[in-house]
Amino acid sequence: MPRENRALTRAVRARAAQRDLPYQQAREEVLVIRNRAGQDGVTFAEAEAEFDDPLNQLLCEKCSWTVGMVCPECPGCGCYNFVCSGWRHHEYMHEDDLADFHACDDCGGDTRNGYDCRCGWDE
């Protein structure tokens, strides 16, 4: 993993040559890859492979979904959580959003298991 200036410069030049990128764009990508490797505890080569995987490319900057998260049942990304009932949205939905999605309109209880929804039980 390039940490020092020389190693970083070599990595940037190699990436710029491989991908036919301008130096500054290659440098930004190498810095992102280096940070990802440090955070995830993987090697630079593994982080670079993950970064270059087309499924990991950012699809939407608003919701941060990647191409691999695309829902086959709707026209886009995580921004469509409450419009689409597709299974993929539930997979990547934040816990709070998921709780709101499954909340009963009347009592606010969770409708997934039926135990938290108390509508009609007081009869």
PDB file of C-alpha atoms in Angstrom:
ATOM      1  CA  MET A   1       0.000   0.000   0.000  1.00  0.00           C
ATOM      2  CA  PRO A   2       1.619   3.276  -1.034  1.00  0.00           C
ATOM      3  CA  ARG A   3       2.057   5.453   2.049  1.00  0.00           C
ATOM      4  CA  GLU A   4       5.092   7.503   1.231  1.00  0.00           C
ATOM      5  CA  ASN A   5       5.408  10.098  -1.470  1.00  0.00           C
ATOM      6  CA  ARG A   6       7.582   8.006  -3.789  1.00  0.00           C
ATOM      7  CA  ALA A   7       5.400   4.927  -3.500  1.00  0.00           C
ATOM      8  CA  LEU A   8       2.277   7.051  -3.919  1.00  0.00           C
ATOM      9  CA  THR A   9       3.719   8.747  -7.006  1.00  0.00           C
ATOM     10  CA  ARG A  10       4.663   5.373  -8.534  1.00  0.00           C
ATOM     11  CA  ALA A  11       1.198   3.988  -7.837  1.00  0.00           C
ATOM     12  CA  VAL A  12      -0.463   7.054  -9.346  1.00  0.00           C
ATOM     13  CA  ARG A  13       1.719   6.929 -12.457  1.00  0.00           C
ATOM     14  CA  ALA A  14       1.048   3.219 -12.888  1.00  0.00           C
ATOM     15  CA  ARG A  15      -2.716   3.717 -12.516  1.00  0.00           C
ATOM     16  CA  ALA A  16      -2.699   6.679 -14.903  1.00  0.00           C
ATOM     17  CA  ALA A  17      -0.845   4.606 -17.503  1.00  0.00           C
ATOM     18  CA  GLN A  18      -3.057   1.507 -17.041  1.00  0.00           C
ATOM     19  CA  ARG A  19      -6.352   3.365 -17.182  1.00  0.00           C
ATOM     20  CA  ASP A  20      -5.301   6.179 -19.525  1.00  0.00           C
ATOM     21  CA  LEU A  21      -6.285   8.775 -16.903  1.00  0.00           C
ATOM     22  CA  PRO A  22      -5.006  12.264 -16.189  1.00  0.00           C
ATOM     23  CA  TYR A  23      -2.510  12.298 -13.319  1.00  0.00           C
ATOM     24  CA  GLN A  24      -4.800  14.184 -10.911  1.00  0.00           C
ATOM     25  CA  GLN A  25      -7.736  11.814 -11.418  1.00  0.00           C
ATOM     26  CA  ALA A  26      -5.458   8.796 -10.978  1.00  0.00           C
ATOM     27  CA  ARG A  27      -4.069  10.356  -7.780  1.00  0.00           C
ATOM     28  CA  GLU A  28      -7.580  10.862  -6.359  1.00  0.00           C
ATOM     29  CA  GLU A  29      -8.459   7.246  -7.145  1.00  0.00           C
ATOM     30  CA  VAL A  30      -5.255   5.919  -5.564  1.00  0.00           C
ATOM     31  CA  LEU A  31      -5.978   7.929  -2.422  1.00  0.00           C
ATOM     32  CA  VAL A  32      -9.507   6.503  -2.227  1.00  0.00           C
ATOM     33  CA  ILE A  33      -8.146   2.985  -2.731  1.00  0.00           C
ATOM     34  CA  ARG A  34      -5.472   3.540  -0.078  1.00  0.00           C
ATOM     35  CA  ASN A  35      -8.069   4.766   2.427  1.00  0.00           C
ATOM     36  CA  ARG A  36     -10.361   1.839   1.653  1.00  0.00           C
ATOM     37  CA  ALA A  37      -7.483  -0.602   2.170  1.00  0.00           C
ATOM     38  CA  GLY A  38      -6.636   0.988   5.510  1.00  0.00           C
ATOM     39  CA  GLN A  39     -10.228   0.968   6.750  1.00  0.00           C
ATOM     40  CA  ASP A  40     -11.088  -2.548   5.623  1.00  0.00           C
ATOM     41  CA  GLY A  41      -7.766  -4.100   6.609  1.00  0.00           C
ATOM     42  CA  VAL A  42      -7.038  -5.515   3.155  1.00  0.00           C
ATOM     43  CA  THR A  43      -4.072  -5.153   0.847  1.00  0.00           C
ATOM     44  CA  PHE A  44      -3.812  -2.327  -1.652  1.00  0.00           C
ATOM     45  CA  ALA A  45      -4.250  -4.800  -4.542  1.00  0.00           C
ATOM     46  CA  GLU A  46      -7.466  -6.203  -3.011  1.00  0.00           C
ATOM     47  CA  ALA A  47      -8.843  -2.711  -2.392  1.00  0.00           C
ATOM     48  CA  GLU A  48      -7.939  -1.734  -5.958  1.00  0.00           C
ATOM     49  CA  ALA A  49      -9.755  -4.786  -7.360  1.00  0.00           C
ATOM     50  CA  GLU A  50     -12.834  -3.915  -5.301  1.00  0.00           C
ATOM     51  CA  PHE A  51     -12.646  -0.266  -6.425  1.00  0.00           C
ATOM     52  CA  ASP A  52     -12.350  -1.269 -10.092  1.00  0.00           C
ATOM     53  CA  ASP A  53     -15.231  -3.762  -9.950  1.00  0.00           C
ATOM     54  CA  PRO A  54     -18.047  -2.308 -12.099  1.00  0.00           C
ATOM     55  CA  LEU A  55     -20.661  -3.433  -9.555  1.00  0.00           C
ATOM     56  CA  ASN A  56     -19.071  -1.158  -6.943  1.00  0.00           C
ATOM     57  CA  GLN A  57     -19.295   2.004  -9.069  1.00  0.00           C
ATOM     58  CA  LEU A  58     -21.480   4.713  -7.577  1.00  0.00           C
ATOM     59  CA  LEU A  59     -24.940   4.870  -9.132  1.00  0.00           C
ATOM     60  CA  CYS A  60     -26.442   7.741  -7.132  1.00  0.00           C
ATOM     61  CA  GLU A  61     -24.642  10.337  -5.053  1.00  0.00           C
ATOM     62  CA  LYS A  62     -27.794  11.160  -3.077  1.00  0.00           C
ATOM     63  CA  CYS A  63     -28.416   7.692  -1.629  1.00  0.00           C
ATOM     64  CA  SER A  64     -24.909   6.205  -2.208  1.00  0.00           C
ATOM     65  CA  TRP A  65     -26.189   3.100  -3.985  1.00  0.00           C
ATOM     66  CA  THR A  66     -23.784   1.262  -6.248  1.00  0.00           C
ATOM     67  CA  VAL A  67     -24.504  -0.457  -9.555  1.00  0.00           C
ATOM     68  CA  GLY A  68     -24.575  -3.829  -7.758  1.00  0.00           C
ATOM     69  CA  MET A  69     -27.490  -2.662  -5.606  1.00  0.00           C
ATOM     70  CA  VAL A  70     -29.841  -1.933  -8.527  1.00  0.00           C
ATOM     71  CA  CYS A  71     -33.383  -3.123  -7.916  1.00  0.00           C
ATOM     72  CA  PRO A  72     -34.763  -5.080 -10.882  1.00  0.00           C
ATOM     73  CA  GLU A  73     -38.317  -3.988 -10.052  1.00  0.00           C
ATOM     74  CA  CYS A  74     -37.954  -0.207 -10.196  1.00  0.00           C
ATOM     75  CA  PRO A  75     -36.420   2.532 -12.315  1.00  0.00           C
ATOM     76  CA  GLY A  76     -33.430   3.274 -10.143  1.00  0.00           C
ATOM     77  CA  CYS A  77     -31.713   3.396  -6.823  1.00  0.00           C
ATOM     78  CA  GLY A  78     -32.372   3.684  -3.100  1.00  0.00           C
ATOM     79  CA  CYS A  79     -34.120   7.010  -3.630  1.00  0.00           C
ATOM     80  CA  TYR A  80     -37.176   4.980  -4.687  1.00  0.00           C
ATOM     81  CA  ASN A  81     -37.493   3.140  -1.336  1.00  0.00           C
ATOM     82  CA  PHE A  82     -41.087   4.153  -0.671  1.00  0.00           C
ATOM     83  CA  VAL A  83     -42.236   3.975  -4.284  1.00  0.00           C
ATOM     84  CA  CYS A  84     -40.997   0.481  -5.059  1.00  0.00           C
ATOM     85  CA  SER A  85     -41.783  -2.626  -3.041  1.00  0.00           C
ATOM     86  CA  GLY A  86     -38.825  -4.530  -4.494  1.00  0.00           C
ATOM     87  CA  TRP A  87     -36.864  -6.922  -2.278  1.00  0.00           C
ATOM     88  CA  ARG A  88     -33.555  -5.208  -3.050  1.00  0.00           C
ATOM     89  CA  HIS A  89     -34.588  -2.019  -1.254  1.00  0.00           C
ATOM     90  CA  HIS A  90     -35.293  -3.892   1.952  1.00  0.00           C
ATOM     91  CA  GLU A  91     -31.848  -5.472   1.755  1.00  0.00           C
ATOM     92  CA  TYR A  92     -30.028  -2.124   1.742  1.00  0.00           C
ATOM     93  CA  MET A  93     -32.504   0.039   3.638  1.00  0.00           C
ATOM     94  CA  HIS A  94     -31.297   1.703   6.866  1.00  0.00           C
ATOM     95  CA  GLU A  95     -32.820   0.178  10.030  1.00  0.00           C
ATOM     96  CA  ASP A  96     -34.829   3.325  10.826  1.00  0.00           C
ATOM     97  CA  ASP A  97     -36.207   3.564   7.290  1.00  0.00           C
ATOM     98  CA  LEU A  98     -37.049  -0.132   7.340  1.00  0.00           C
ATOM     99  CA  ALA A  99     -38.954   0.277  10.623  1.00  0.00           C
ATOM    100  CA  ASP A 100     -40.895   3.221   9.136  1.00  0.00           C
ATOM    101  CA  PHE A 101     -41.621   1.188   5.994  1.00  0.00           C
ATOM    102  CA  HIS A 102     -43.143  -1.666   8.017  1.00  0.00           C
ATOM    103  CA  ALA A 103     -44.992   0.517  10.527  1.00  0.00           C
ATOM    104  CA  CYS A 104     -48.761   0.226  10.793  1.00  0.00           C
ATOM    105  CA  ASP A 105     -50.493   3.436   9.686  1.00  0.00           C
ATOM    106  CA  ASP A 106     -52.882   3.324  12.655  1.00  0.00           C
ATOM    107  CA  CYS A 107     -50.792   2.257  15.663  1.00  0.00           C
ATOM    108  CA  GLY A 108     -47.188   2.468  14.403  1.00  0.00           C
ATOM    109  CA  GLY A 109     -46.454  -1.175  15.292  1.00  0.00           C
ATOM    110  CA  ASP A 110     -44.306  -3.449  13.162  1.00  0.00           C
ATOM    111  CA  THR A 111     -46.463  -5.268  10.608  1.00  0.00           C
ATOM    112  CA  ARG A 112     -43.820  -7.837   9.586  1.00  0.00           C
ATOM    113  CA  ASN A 113     -44.461 -10.261  12.390  1.00  0.00           C
ATOM    114  CA  GLY A 114     -47.913  -9.100  13.519  1.00  0.00           C
ATOM    115  CA  TYR A 115     -46.980  -9.010  17.208  1.00  0.00           C
ATOM    116  CA  ASP A 116     -46.316  -5.292  17.486  1.00  0.00           C
ATOM    117  CA  CYS A 117     -49.426  -4.198  15.590  1.00  0.00           C
ATOM    118  CA  ARG A 118     -52.266  -3.954  18.115  1.00  0.00           C
ATOM    119  CA  CYS A 119     -54.994  -2.738  15.772  1.00  0.00           C
ATOM    120  CA  GLY A 120     -58.261  -4.524  16.448  1.00  0.00           C
ATOM    121  CA  TRP A 121     -56.969  -6.449  19.503  1.00  0.00           C
ATOM    122  CA  ASP A 122     -58.863  -4.344  22.043  1.00  0.00           C
ATOM    123  CA  GLU A 123     -62.310  -5.503  20.932  1.00  0.00           C
TER     124      GLU A 123
END
